[in-house]
């Protein structure tokens, strides 16, 4: 029988058809949710340097070997090794209205502890770093209470977070020079609840390292209210957080080799470390396992990539960013050309689009594919952004992309004991993986301009 050439040509599947098969695979045959369950429930939280981090490295390595990726390996990274102490006390000792009030508080990551002698001091409340200068003569000998709320009126919650988080990350460094004794931070969340949120701080060289702890938004409101009635309120802080010497850890890398342009790379992933409360389900077990799932989908559908696809689980995003830096350094020293890097680190929520950081030309190219994603509910391609772990790749001409899920609930769970497996919805997580896989497919098929 004669086969006409145009019939053979017609067999090349359209982008729409391939994307449909990617979504079908992710929504009907995916082990993604079960993989997240294992990471969260069998391993649990995994701060850099912890036994959980070591177990998660081995689990994701084995998972990618089991899926028969072409290459699976570890990249050595030295990471900070901060440990929370066994006892964390933060209490008002002399409230005229309520006597002693115990707060449920968490030491901030990278913070020093108070030791057994503790710190007892009066409090000065500030709404943000911008108020320090005005009150600088009242800070000496006091505990500075940063109580600036996340702005609830901003629809983009990540913008509200960005505006408030400097209190946590830099409050100690900025008030140390004025003689502050310690720092208390209102949790960076728009939720009003009893849950304190962890997170890291950075000290400044030459400035005394102050112990710092976070309290819940409800406790922050209570403390603020009591201070209005009683200015000589005393707070006692005691904790045993320690900063141990840097320790050995790893980024976990799996790849499918490109069959046409193997020296061009598309990297996908998230960070494997998580805070030492909760299970790091949204932040960022979801992103890590979505990265692995993208490559699994390619294999399962027998889509042979032209370029090399890499799933990377970066280590130490939360309190140092060492994994992301080490990965970019490695890629530079090997002269690898990363055309695009996609990070999923905004939770396993229903995908709404992609953020991007790159040249106008690169962004235009990305925007051309928007209509392909609209049937799947992704419509927001306009926002700037990439991800903390991929940002060190930016000076290599790489287009940086972030999965943009619905962000309304992320900061309810972020860095808390409530960021557990049960907080992630199976279908939403799978839709995110399918969306990333579809974009990887398009990037691989058509490439993208270098700057
Ligand atoms: Zn994260």
Coordinates of C-alpha atoms in Angstrom, one line a residue, residues 20-21 33 35 56 67 93 98 214 242 287 290 300 314 318 329 334 338 343 347 378 423:
X20 CA -3.2 17.2 26.5
X21 CA -1.3 13.9 26.9
X33 CA 1.1 12.6 45.6
X35 CA 5.9 10.4 46.7
X56 CA 15.5 13.1 51.8
X67 CA 12.5 5.9 37.3
X93 CA 6.3 38.1 83.6
X98 CA -3.0 38.9 83.3
X214 CA 8.8 34.7 66.3
X242 CA 23.2 27.0 68.3
X287 CA 8.3 21.7 44.1
X290 CA 7.1 18.1 40.8
X300 CA 6.4 7.6 30.5
X314 CA 18.6 22.2 45.8
X318 CA 16.0 28.3 53.8
X329 CA 29.1 27.6 40.0
X334 CA 31.5 23.0 33.1
X338 CA 21.2 26.6 30.6
X343 CA 11.6 26.7 40.1
X347 CA 3.5 25.7 47.2
X378 CA -3.1 29.4 33.5
X423 CA -2.4 20.6 53.5

